[in-house]
Amino acid sequence: MQRIPEADLMDDGAQAKAYAEADFSEPHENFIALFKQQWPGWDVIGRVLDLGCGTADISIRFARAFAGCEIEGVDGADEMLAYGIRAVAAAGLSKRIDLRNVYLPDETLEQPLFDAVISNSLLHHLKEPMTLWQTISFCAKQNTDAGTPVFVMDLMRPDNQAEVLRLVERYVASEPEVLRHDFHHSLYAAYRVDEVRAQLDAAGLHQLTVQAVSDRHLVVAGLL
Ligand SMILES: C[S@@+](CC[C@H](N)C(=O)[O-])C[C@H]1O[C@@H](n2cnc3c(N)ncnc32)[C@H](O)[C@@H]1O
C-alpha cells in the first residue's frame, strides 16, 4: 500500500484535546515495558530527550519508571505542549520534566548532550524522516563506556486498506471522530520495517535494529 503523508504538527485545538483525553495506557505502558526488555536492569540516569513529546504521556511514564533521570520533551505544537505542561504538573514532575517548543530539525539539538533518546509516534509525522535519525545522531552522547540508549516506537503501515479499517475498528472505535480520523491517516503515513531499515542505513545508524512489535507498531532500538 502506497504511503500517504499527513500534516506534521498537531496544532489544532480539538485534535490536541482529543489526544490528551484519550487512553493510551496500553501502547504507552508497552513502550516502557519494551524499553526495559531491551536493556534488562538498566537504570537510566541523567538527561533524556523525548522527541515529539506531544502531551508528555510518554515522558511522564518514563520519568516514573526511571527515578534518576530528567527529561527534556520537545514538540513543535503549542496546543499539545499546553496539555503536556498541565499533565506534568498534575503528576508532580515539573522539577524533572521540562517541555519546550522546538520544531525539528533544530540546531539547539545538534550537540551530544543526552544520556538516552526516546520518541513515540513522531517519525511518521515528519516531512522528512531523516530529520529524526540525524537529530538522534547529533544529540545522543557517543563513545560512552556503556553506550547511549536510543528507543523509538512508531506506527507501521499496513499492507492494504482492509487492514487499516480493521485496526481502526479494533483500537479506536469508541474514540471521538477526530482521533479515529487521525489514527486512520497516521496508518497511511507510517513506514514499513524495510523502509525504516533503509533510513537507518542511509543515516549510518547500522547499530540500531528495527522490528515489528505488535500488529501496528515497530520499534527501533540500540546503543550509540
Ligand atoms: C502522534 S503525536 C505523539 C506525541 C507523543 N510522543 C505521544 O506518544 O503521546 C506526534 C507529535 O509530533 C509532533 N511533531 C510533528 N512534527 C514535528 C516536528 N517537525 N518538530 C517537532 N514536533 C513535531 C506533533 O506536533 C505531535 O505532537
mmCIF file of N, CA and C in Angstrom, residues 32-164:
data_model
loop_
_atom_site.group_PDB
_atom_site.id
_atom_site.type_symbol
_atom_site.label_atom_id
_atom_site.label_comp_id
_atom_site.label_asym_id
_atom_site.label_seq_id
_atom_site.Cartn_x
_atom_site.Cartn_y
_atom_site.Cartn_z
ATOM 1 N N ILE A 32 7.293 1.449 27.643
ATOM 2 C CA ILE A 32 8.189 1.332 28.812
ATOM 3 C C ILE A 32 8.619 -0.128 28.996
ATOM 4 N N ALA A 33 7.657 -1.046 28.866
ATOM 5 C CA ALA A 33 7.983 -2.475 29.059
ATOM 6 C C ALA A 33 8.998 -2.948 28.021
ATOM 7 N N LEU A 34 8.843 -2.504 26.774
ATOM 8 C CA LEU A 34 9.776 -2.927 25.717
ATOM 9 C C LEU A 34 11.154 -2.301 25.918
ATOM 10 N N PHE A 35 11.183 -1.070 26.427
ATOM 11 C CA PHE A 35 12.479 -0.449 26.740
ATOM 12 C C PHE A 35 13.194 -1.295 27.797
ATOM 13 N N LYS A 36 12.459 -1.676 28.846
ATOM 14 C CA LYS A 36 13.072 -2.470 29.926
ATOM 15 C C LYS A 36 13.483 -3.861 29.437
ATOM 16 N N GLN A 37 12.701 -4.389 28.515
ATOM 17 C CA GLN A 37 13.016 -5.703 27.937
ATOM 18 C C GLN A 37 14.290 -5.620 27.078
ATOM 19 N N GLN A 38 14.457 -4.483 26.416
ATOM 20 C CA GLN A 38 15.630 -4.290 25.558
ATOM 21 C C GLN A 38 16.915 -4.233 26.390
ATOM 22 N N TRP A 39 16.818 -3.564 27.572
ATOM 23 C CA TRP A 39 18.002 -3.398 28.430
ATOM 24 C C TRP A 39 17.626 -3.796 29.858
ATOM 25 N N PRO A 40 17.506 -5.098 30.126
ATOM 26 C CA PRO A 40 17.056 -5.543 31.457
ATOM 27 C C PRO A 40 17.979 -5.010 32.565
ATOM 28 N N GLY A 41 17.375 -4.452 33.589
ATOM 29 C CA GLY A 41 18.131 -3.982 34.747
ATOM 30 C C GLY A 41 18.832 -2.645 34.542
ATOM 31 N N TRP A 42 18.754 -2.064 33.351
ATOM 32 C CA TRP A 42 19.420 -0.774 33.066
ATOM 33 C C TRP A 42 18.659 0.339 33.771
ATOM 34 N N ASP A 43 19.382 1.100 34.600
ATOM 35 C CA ASP A 43 18.739 2.241 35.240
ATOM 36 C C ASP A 43 19.137 3.499 34.463
ATOM 37 N N VAL A 44 18.179 4.155 33.864
ATOM 38 C CA VAL A 44 18.503 5.339 33.059
ATOM 39 C C VAL A 44 18.754 6.509 34.002
ATOM 40 N N ILE A 45 19.971 7.014 33.941
ATOM 41 C CA ILE A 45 20.385 8.130 34.800
ATOM 42 C C ILE A 45 20.789 9.271 33.877
ATOM 43 N N GLY A 46 20.459 10.509 34.282
ATOM 44 C CA GLY A 46 20.939 11.661 33.515
ATOM 45 C C GLY A 46 19.852 12.259 32.634
ATOM 46 N N ARG A 47 20.292 12.847 31.523
ATOM 47 C CA ARG A 47 19.381 13.634 30.669
ATOM 48 C C ARG A 47 18.795 12.783 29.547
ATOM 49 N N VAL A 48 17.478 12.795 29.471
ATOM 50 C CA VAL A 48 16.763 12.038 28.436
ATOM 51 C C VAL A 48 16.034 13.035 27.533
ATOM 52 N N LEU A 49 16.130 12.822 26.224
ATOM 53 C CA LEU A 49 15.402 13.670 25.275
ATOM 54 C C LEU A 49 14.221 12.883 24.725
ATOM 55 N N ASP A 50 13.003 13.467 24.836
ATOM 56 C CA ASP A 50 11.799 12.853 24.264
ATOM 57 C C ASP A 50 11.402 13.699 23.043
ATOM 58 N N LEU A 51 11.671 13.163 21.849
ATOM 59 C CA LEU A 51 11.435 13.905 20.604
ATOM 60 C C LEU A 51 9.971 13.772 20.174
ATOM 61 N N GLY A 52 9.303 14.902 19.942
ATOM 62 C CA GLY A 52 7.882 14.869 19.580
ATOM 63 C C GLY A 52 7.046 14.418 20.765
ATOM 64 N N CYS A 53 7.291 15.042 21.926
ATOM 65 C CA CYS A 53 6.697 14.564 23.200
ATOM 66 C C CYS A 53 5.199 14.775 23.272
ATOM 67 N N GLY A 54 4.640 15.686 22.469
ATOM 68 C CA GLY A 54 3.192 15.921 22.467
ATOM 69 C C GLY A 54 2.682 16.283 23.849
ATOM 70 N N THR A 55 1.705 15.540 24.346
ATOM 71 C CA THR A 55 1.085 15.840 25.641
ATOM 72 C C THR A 55 1.853 15.222 26.813
ATOM 73 N N ALA A 56 3.040 14.708 26.540
ATOM 74 C CA ALA A 56 4.008 14.265 27.569
ATOM 75 C C ALA A 56 3.620 12.979 28.293
ATOM 76 N N ASP A 57 2.717 12.216 27.749
ATOM 77 C CA ASP A 57 2.322 10.974 28.441
ATOM 78 C C ASP A 57 3.503 9.991 28.523
ATOM 79 N N ILE A 58 4.282 9.901 27.432
ATOM 80 C CA ILE A 58 5.455 9.004 27.463
ATOM 81 C C ILE A 58 6.516 9.570 28.417
ATOM 82 N N SER A 59 6.735 10.881 28.363
ATOM 83 C CA SER A 59 7.725 11.499 29.271
ATOM 84 C C SER A 59 7.386 11.184 30.727
ATOM 85 N N ILE A 60 6.120 11.316 31.075
ATOM 86 C CA ILE A 60 5.691 11.083 32.464
ATOM 87 C C ILE A 60 5.885 9.616 32.846
ATOM 88 N N ARG A 61 5.472 8.709 31.973
ATOM 89 C CA ARG A 61 5.640 7.272 32.290
ATOM 90 C C ARG A 61 7.131 6.917 32.397
ATOM 91 N N PHE A 62 7.945 7.509 31.535
ATOM 92 C CA PHE A 62 9.376 7.206 31.557
ATOM 93 C C PHE A 62 10.000 7.747 32.851
ATOM 94 N N ALA A 63 9.633 8.957 33.243
ATOM 95 C CA ALA A 63 10.177 9.555 34.477
ATOM 96 C C ALA A 63 9.787 8.723 35.693
ATOM 97 N N ARG A 64 8.572 8.181 35.674
ATOM 98 C CA ARG A 64 8.144 7.340 36.806
ATOM 99 C C ARG A 64 8.917 6.018 36.827
ATOM 100 N N ALA A 65 9.231 5.510 35.627
ATOM 101 C CA ALA A 65 9.922 4.210 35.539
ATOM 102 C C ALA A 65 11.389 4.326 35.931
ATOM 103 N N PHE A 66 11.988 5.512 35.694
ATOM 104 C CA PHE A 66 13.433 5.682 35.951
ATOM 105 C C PHE A 66 13.619 6.956 36.790
ATOM 106 N N ALA A 67 13.710 6.761 38.105
ATOM 107 C CA ALA A 67 13.689 7.909 39.018
ATOM 108 C C ALA A 67 14.942 8.768 38.943
ATOM 109 N N GLY A 68 16.006 8.260 38.324
ATOM 110 C CA GLY A 68 17.274 9.003 38.299
ATOM 111 C C GLY A 68 17.480 9.831 37.048
ATOM 112 N N CYS A 69 16.433 10.019 36.266
ATOM 113 C CA CYS A 69 16.630 10.806 35.034
ATOM 114 C C CYS A 69 15.802 12.093 35.053
ATOM 115 N N GLU A 70 16.257 13.045 34.241
ATOM 116 C CA GLU A 70 15.458 14.250 33.962
ATOM 117 C C GLU A 70 15.159 14.218 32.464
ATOM 118 N N ILE A 71 13.976 14.695 32.125
ATOM 119 C CA ILE A 71 13.547 14.588 30.725
ATOM 120 C C ILE A 71 13.333 15.963 30.121
ATOM 121 N N GLU A 72 13.864 16.110 28.911
ATOM 122 C CA GLU A 72 13.544 17.298 28.114
ATOM 123 C C GLU A 72 12.634 16.811 26.991
ATOM 124 N N GLY A 73 11.397 17.313 26.980
ATOM 125 C CA GLY A 73 10.452 16.940 25.922
ATOM 126 C C GLY A 73 10.355 18.085 24.934
ATOM 127 N N VAL A 74 10.461 17.774 23.645
ATOM 128 C CA VAL A 74 10.355 18.836 22.636
ATOM 129 C C VAL A 74 9.270 18.486 21.627
ATOM 130 N N ASP A 75 8.546 19.530 21.231
ATOM 131 C CA ASP A 75 7.470 19.355 20.250
ATOM 132 C C ASP A 75 7.231 20.717 19.593
ATOM 133 N N GLY A 76 6.781 20.699 18.352
ATOM 134 C CA GLY A 76 6.556 21.952 17.648
ATOM 135 C C GLY A 76 5.139 22.494 17.793
ATOM 136 N N ALA A 77 4.287 21.823 18.546
ATOM 137 C CA ALA A 77 2.880 22.242 18.645
ATOM 138 C C ALA A 77 2.554 22.748 20.053
ATOM 139 N N ASP A 78 2.316 24.061 20.165
ATOM 140 C CA ASP A 78 1.973 24.634 21.471
ATOM 141 C C ASP A 78 0.699 24.040 22.052
ATOM 142 N N GLU A 79 -0.259 23.709 21.173
ATOM 143 C CA GLU A 79 -1.522 23.139 21.662
ATOM 144 C C GLU A 79 -1.264 21.834 22.433
ATOM 145 N N MET A 80 -0.371 20.991 21.908
ATOM 146 C CA MET A 80 -0.040 19.726 22.572
ATOM 147 C C MET A 80 0.768 19.997 23.849
ATOM 148 N N LEU A 81 1.736 20.912 23.748
ATOM 149 C CA LEU A 81 2.592 21.192 24.901
ATOM 150 C C LEU A 81 1.796 21.765 26.075
ATOM 151 N N ALA A 82 0.754 22.547 25.784
ATOM 152 C CA ALA A 82 -0.044 23.133 26.870
ATOM 153 C C ALA A 82 -0.683 22.019 27.711
ATOM 154 N N TYR A 83 -1.222 20.988 27.036
ATOM 155 C CA TYR A 83 -1.767 19.846 27.796
ATOM 156 C C TYR A 83 -0.644 19.116 28.524
ATOM 157 N N GLY A 84 0.525 19.014 27.867
ATOM 158 C CA GLY A 84 1.661 18.331 28.476
ATOM 159 C C GLY A 84 2.119 19.017 29.750
ATOM 160 N N ILE A 85 2.219 20.338 29.709
ATOM 161 C CA ILE A 85 2.688 21.092 30.893
ATOM 162 C C ILE A 85 1.727 20.880 32.057
ATOM 163 N N ARG A 86 0.425 20.871 31.772
ATOM 164 C CA ARG A 86 -0.564 20.633 32.835
ATOM 165 C C ARG A 86 -0.440 19.207 33.383
ATOM 166 N N ALA A 87 -0.239 18.238 32.488
ATOM 167 C CA ALA A 87 -0.144 16.832 32.927
ATOM 168 C C ALA A 87 1.109 16.606 33.775
ATOM 169 N N VAL A 88 2.207 17.242 33.383
ATOM 170 C CA VAL A 88 3.461 17.105 34.142
ATOM 171 C C VAL A 88 3.274 17.693 35.546
ATOM 172 N N ALA A 89 2.629 18.859 35.624
ATOM 173 C CA ALA A 89 2.396 19.489 36.931
ATOM 174 C C ALA A 89 1.490 18.606 37.787
ATOM 175 N N ALA A 90 0.431 18.071 37.167
ATOM 176 C CA ALA A 90 -0.506 17.220 37.918
ATOM 177 C C ALA A 90 0.182 15.955 38.420
ATOM 178 N N ALA A 91 1.190 15.504 37.694
ATOM 179 C CA ALA A 91 1.932 14.295 38.113
ATOM 180 C C ALA A 91 3.012 14.633 39.137
ATOM 181 N N GLY A 92 3.179 15.922 39.443
ATOM 182 C CA GLY A 92 4.206 16.327 40.418
ATOM 183 C C GLY A 92 5.620 16.177 39.874
ATOM 184 N N LEU A 93 5.771 16.285 38.541
ATOM 185 C CA LEU A 93 7.084 16.015 37.932
ATOM 186 C C LEU A 93 7.710 17.251 37.278
ATOM 187 N N SER A 94 7.216 18.438 37.621
ATOM 188 C CA SER A 94 7.711 19.649 36.951
ATOM 189 C C SER A 94 9.207 19.874 37.171
ATOM 190 N N LYS A 95 9.743 19.356 38.282
ATOM 191 C CA LYS A 95 11.193 19.552 38.517
ATOM 192 C C LYS A 95 12.030 18.607 37.666
ATOM 193 N N ARG A 96 11.421 17.549 37.158
ATOM 194 C CA ARG A 96 12.213 16.555 36.394
ATOM 195 C C ARG A 96 11.885 16.525 34.905
ATOM 196 N N ILE A 97 10.764 17.135 34.517
ATOM 197 C CA ILE A 97 10.396 17.128 33.087
ATOM 198 C C ILE A 97 10.242 18.568 32.622
ATOM 199 N N ASP A 98 11.011 18.919 31.615
ATOM 200 C CA ASP A 98 10.957 20.263 31.051
ATOM 201 C C ASP A 98 10.482 20.139 29.600
ATOM 202 N N LEU A 99 9.424 20.863 29.263
ATOM 203 C CA LEU A 99 8.887 20.787 27.893
ATOM 204 C C LEU A 99 9.150 22.101 27.178
ATOM 205 N N ARG A 100 9.547 22.008 25.924
ATOM 206 C CA ARG A 100 9.735 23.270 25.183
ATOM 207 C C ARG A 100 9.359 23.112 23.713
ATOM 208 N N ASN A 101 9.005 24.240 23.131
ATOM 209 C CA ASN A 101 8.601 24.233 21.725
ATOM 210 C C ASN A 101 9.835 24.233 20.835
ATOM 211 N N VAL A 102 10.016 23.137 20.122
ATOM 212 C CA VAL A 102 11.112 23.001 19.161
ATOM 213 C C VAL A 102 10.520 22.375 17.908
ATOM 214 N N TYR A 103 10.743 23.016 16.784
ATOM 215 C CA TYR A 103 10.319 22.428 15.513
ATOM 216 C C TYR A 103 11.548 21.781 14.870
ATOM 217 N N LEU A 104 11.486 20.480 14.691
ATOM 218 C CA LEU A 104 12.624 19.726 14.138
ATOM 219 C C LEU A 104 12.683 19.852 12.615
ATOM 220 N N PRO A 105 13.883 19.976 12.012
ATOM 221 C CA PRO A 105 15.187 19.960 12.682
ATOM 222 C C PRO A 105 15.486 21.292 13.360
ATOM 223 N N ASP A 106 16.303 21.227 14.439
ATOM 224 C CA ASP A 106 16.602 22.436 15.203
ATOM 225 C C ASP A 106 18.048 22.376 15.670
ATOM 226 N N GLU A 107 18.768 23.477 15.437
ATOM 227 C CA GLU A 107 20.214 23.427 15.707
ATOM 228 C C GLU A 107 20.547 23.349 17.191
ATOM 229 N N THR A 108 19.582 23.704 18.077
ATOM 230 C CA THR A 108 19.882 23.597 19.518
ATOM 231 C C THR A 108 20.027 22.131 19.945
ATOM 232 N N LEU A 109 19.587 21.224 19.071
ATOM 233 C CA LEU A 109 19.715 19.797 19.417
ATOM 234 C C LEU A 109 20.897 19.147 18.691
ATOM 235 N N GLU A 110 21.774 19.969 18.174
ATOM 236 C CA GLU A 110 22.911 19.411 17.430
ATOM 237 C C GLU A 110 24.164 19.278 18.280
ATOM 238 N N GLN A 111 23.976 18.945 19.570
ATOM 239 C CA GLN A 111 25.117 18.720 20.458
ATOM 240 C C GLN A 111 24.892 17.423 21.222
ATOM 241 N N PRO A 112 25.953 16.657 21.467
ATOM 242 C CA PRO A 112 25.796 15.345 22.118
ATOM 243 C C PRO A 112 25.623 15.464 23.632
ATOM 244 N N LEU A 113 24.430 15.864 24.065
ATOM 245 C CA LEU A 113 24.198 16.178 25.476
ATOM 246 C C LEU A 113 23.383 15.126 26.213
ATOM 247 N N PHE A 114 22.803 14.153 25.485
ATOM 248 C CA PHE A 114 21.775 13.319 26.126
ATOM 249 C C PHE A 114 22.243 11.889 26.409
ATOM 250 N N ASP A 115 21.812 11.394 27.586
ATOM 251 C CA ASP A 115 22.190 10.044 28.033
ATOM 252 C C ASP A 115 21.230 8.979 27.518
ATOM 253 N N ALA A 116 20.109 9.400 26.974
ATOM 254 C CA ALA A 116 19.172 8.491 26.300
ATOM 255 C C ALA A 116 18.274 9.343 25.424
ATOM 256 N N VAL A 117 17.825 8.777 24.302
ATOM 257 C CA VAL A 117 16.895 9.494 23.416
ATOM 258 C C VAL A 117 15.714 8.571 23.141
ATOM 259 N N ILE A 118 14.519 9.092 23.372
ATOM 260 C CA ILE A 118 13.306 8.308 23.134
ATOM 261 C C ILE A 118 12.351 9.110 22.236
ATOM 262 N N SER A 119 11.465 8.398 21.565
ATOM 263 C CA SER A 119 10.471 9.077 20.728
ATOM 264 C C SER A 119 9.343 8.096 20.437
ATOM 265 N N ASN A 120 8.114 8.595 20.508
ATOM 266 C CA ASN A 120 6.970 7.752 20.186
ATOM 267 C C ASN A 120 6.046 8.464 19.209
ATOM 268 N N SER A 121 5.790 7.812 18.087
ATOM 269 C CA SER A 121 4.801 8.300 17.113
ATOM 270 C C SER A 121 5.146 9.647 16.501
ATOM 271 N N LEU A 122 6.434 9.943 16.393
ATOM 272 C CA LEU A 122 6.858 11.171 15.705
ATOM 273 C C LEU A 122 7.238 10.890 14.245
ATOM 274 N N LEU A 123 7.962 9.799 14.020
ATOM 275 C CA LEU A 123 8.581 9.553 12.711
ATOM 276 C C LEU A 123 7.609 9.736 11.541
ATOM 277 N N HIS A 124 6.412 9.151 11.657
ATOM 278 C CA HIS A 124 5.506 9.188 10.501
ATOM 279 C C HIS A 124 4.936 10.577 10.243
ATOM 280 N N HIS A 125 5.089 11.496 11.225
ATOM 281 C CA HIS A 125 4.598 12.869 11.044
ATOM 282 C C HIS A 125 5.583 13.753 10.295
ATOM 283 N N LEU A 126 6.866 13.425 10.390
ATOM 284 C CA LEU A 126 7.890 14.339 9.892
ATOM 285 C C LEU A 126 7.822 14.498 8.380
ATOM 286 N N LYS A 127 8.074 15.711 7.915
ATOM 287 C CA LYS A 127 8.086 15.963 6.462
ATOM 288 C C LYS A 127 9.200 15.155 5.814
ATOM 289 N N GLU A 128 10.305 15.007 6.557
ATOM 290 C CA GLU A 128 11.481 14.311 6.036
ATOM 291 C C GLU A 128 11.971 13.346 7.128
ATOM 292 N N PRO A 129 11.841 12.039 6.935
ATOM 293 C CA PRO A 129 12.151 11.102 8.037
ATOM 294 C C PRO A 129 13.597 11.175 8.510
ATOM 295 N N MET A 130 14.523 11.561 7.615
ATOM 296 C CA MET A 130 15.933 11.604 8.034
ATOM 297 C C MET A 130 16.163 12.637 9.139
ATOM 298 N N THR A 131 15.238 13.605 9.270
ATOM 299 C CA THR A 131 15.333 14.579 10.367
ATOM 300 C C THR A 131 15.448 13.872 11.711
ATOM 301 N N LEU A 132 14.665 12.821 11.907
ATOM 302 C CA LEU A 132 14.699 12.122 13.201
ATOM 303 C C LEU A 132 16.054 11.454 13.406
ATOM 304 N N TRP A 133 16.508 10.734 12.388
ATOM 305 C CA TRP A 133 17.749 9.954 12.563
ATOM 306 C C TRP A 133 18.957 10.882 12.664
ATOM 307 N N GLN A 134 18.942 12.004 11.937
ATOM 308 C CA GLN A 134 20.069 12.943 12.042
ATOM 309 C C GLN A 134 20.074 13.627 13.402
ATOM 310 N N THR A 135 18.885 13.994 13.892
ATOM 311 C CA THR A 135 18.809 14.626 15.216
ATOM 312 C C THR A 135 19.346 13.678 16.282
ATOM 313 N N ILE A 136 18.950 12.414 16.196
ATOM 314 C CA ILE A 136 19.425 11.429 17.178
ATOM 315 C C ILE A 136 20.947 11.284 17.087
ATOM 316 N N SER A 137 21.478 11.236 15.868
ATOM 317 C CA SER A 137 22.938 11.110 15.702
ATOM 318 C C SER A 137 23.670 12.283 16.352
ATOM 319 N N PHE A 138 23.092 13.484 16.233
ATOM 320 C CA PHE A 138 23.733 14.673 16.808
ATOM 321 C C PHE A 138 23.628 14.694 18.326
ATOM 322 N N CYS A 139 22.441 14.409 18.867
ATOM 323 C CA CYS A 139 22.187 14.782 20.262
ATOM 324 C C CYS A 139 22.475 13.678 21.269
ATOM 325 N N ALA A 140 22.614 12.420 20.819
ATOM 326 C CA ALA A 140 22.942 11.342 21.763
ATOM 327 C C ALA A 140 24.433 11.396 22.075
ATOM 328 N N LYS A 141 24.783 11.250 23.363
ATOM 329 C CA LYS A 141 26.205 11.135 23.718
ATOM 330 C C LYS A 141 26.747 9.907 23.015
ATOM 331 N N GLN A 142 27.940 10.016 22.473
ATOM 332 C CA GLN A 142 28.512 8.849 21.793
ATOM 333 C C GLN A 142 29.832 8.515 22.455
ATOM 334 N N ASN A 143 30.270 7.282 22.243
ATOM 335 C CA ASN A 143 31.553 6.802 22.774
ATOM 336 C C ASN A 143 31.605 6.761 24.300
ATOM 337 N N THR A 144 30.439 6.634 24.961
ATOM 338 C CA THR A 144 30.483 6.388 26.408
ATOM 339 C C THR A 144 30.773 4.895 26.593
ATOM 340 N N ASP A 145 31.202 4.504 27.790
ATOM 341 C CA ASP A 145 31.552 3.090 28.008
ATOM 342 C C ASP A 145 30.363 2.180 27.765
ATOM 343 N N ALA A 146 29.222 2.562 28.358
ATOM 344 C CA ALA A 146 28.056 1.674 28.282
ATOM 345 C C ALA A 146 27.259 1.853 26.993
ATOM 346 N N GLY A 147 27.386 3.025 26.361
ATOM 347 C CA GLY A 147 26.543 3.326 25.203
ATOM 348 C C GLY A 147 25.317 4.107 25.624
ATOM 349 N N THR A 148 24.742 4.784 24.664
ATOM 350 C CA THR A 148 23.562 5.630 24.923
ATOM 351 C C THR A 148 22.328 4.985 24.300
ATOM 352 N N PRO A 149 21.332 4.640 25.135
ATOM 353 C CA PRO A 149 20.134 4.005 24.572
ATOM 354 C C PRO A 149 19.320 4.935 23.671
ATOM 355 N N VAL A 150 18.947 4.396 22.536
ATOM 356 C CA VAL A 150 18.024 5.076 21.612
ATOM 357 C C VAL A 150 16.832 4.144 21.454
ATOM 358 N N PHE A 151 15.635 4.681 21.693
ATOM 359 C CA PHE A 151 14.445 3.829 21.635
ATOM 360 C C PHE A 151 13.309 4.623 20.981
ATOM 361 N N VAL A 152 12.892 4.167 19.812
ATOM 362 C CA VAL A 152 11.884 4.873 19.013
ATOM 363 C C VAL A 152 10.763 3.894 18.656
ATOM 364 N N MET A 153 9.539 4.268 18.998
ATOM 365 C CA MET A 153 8.394 3.439 18.593
ATOM 366 C C MET A 153 7.530 4.253 17.626
ATOM 367 N N ASP A 154 6.983 3.574 16.634
ATOM 368 C CA ASP A 154 6.081 4.281 15.720
ATOM 369 C C ASP A 154 5.059 3.305 15.166
ATOM 370 N N LEU A 155 4.061 3.883 14.520
ATOM 371 C CA LEU A 155 3.093 3.043 13.819
ATOM 372 C C LEU A 155 3.777 2.409 12.613
ATOM 373 N N MET A 156 3.171 1.353 12.112
ATOM 374 C CA MET A 156 3.718 0.599 10.980
ATOM 375 C C MET A 156 2.621 0.524 9.916
ATOM 376 N N ARG A 157 2.964 0.877 8.685
ATOM 377 C CA ARG A 157 1.931 0.937 7.638
ATOM 378 C C ARG A 157 1.430 -0.465 7.280
ATOM 379 N N PRO A 158 0.125 -0.668 7.337
ATOM 380 C CA PRO A 158 -0.432 -1.983 6.961
ATOM 381 C C PRO A 158 -0.260 -2.258 5.467
ATOM 382 N N ASP A 159 -0.526 -3.506 5.077
ATOM 383 C CA ASP A 159 -0.355 -3.909 3.675
ATOM 384 C C ASP A 159 -1.476 -3.390 2.781
ATOM 385 N N ASN A 160 -2.664 -3.220 3.353
ATOM 386 C CA ASN A 160 -3.799 -2.854 2.491
ATOM 387 C C ASN A 160 -4.862 -2.085 3.280
ATOM 388 N N GLN A 161 -5.824 -1.566 2.545
ATOM 389 C CA GLN A 161 -6.861 -0.725 3.150
ATOM 390 C C GLN A 161 -7.737 -1.514 4.124
ATOM 391 N N ALA A 162 -7.986 -2.777 3.814
ATOM 392 C CA ALA A 162 -8.825 -3.607 4.703
ATOM 393 C C ALA A 162 -8.184 -3.706 6.083
ATOM 394 N N GLU A 163 -6.863 -3.833 6.112
ATOM 395 C CA GLU A 163 -6.159 -3.927 7.390
ATOM 396 C C GLU A 163 -6.204 -2.585 8.135
ATOM 397 N N VAL A 164 -6.130 -1.466 7.407
ATOM 398 C CA VAL A 164 -6.282 -0.151 8.041
ATOM 399 C C VAL A 164 -7.641 -0.085 8.746
#
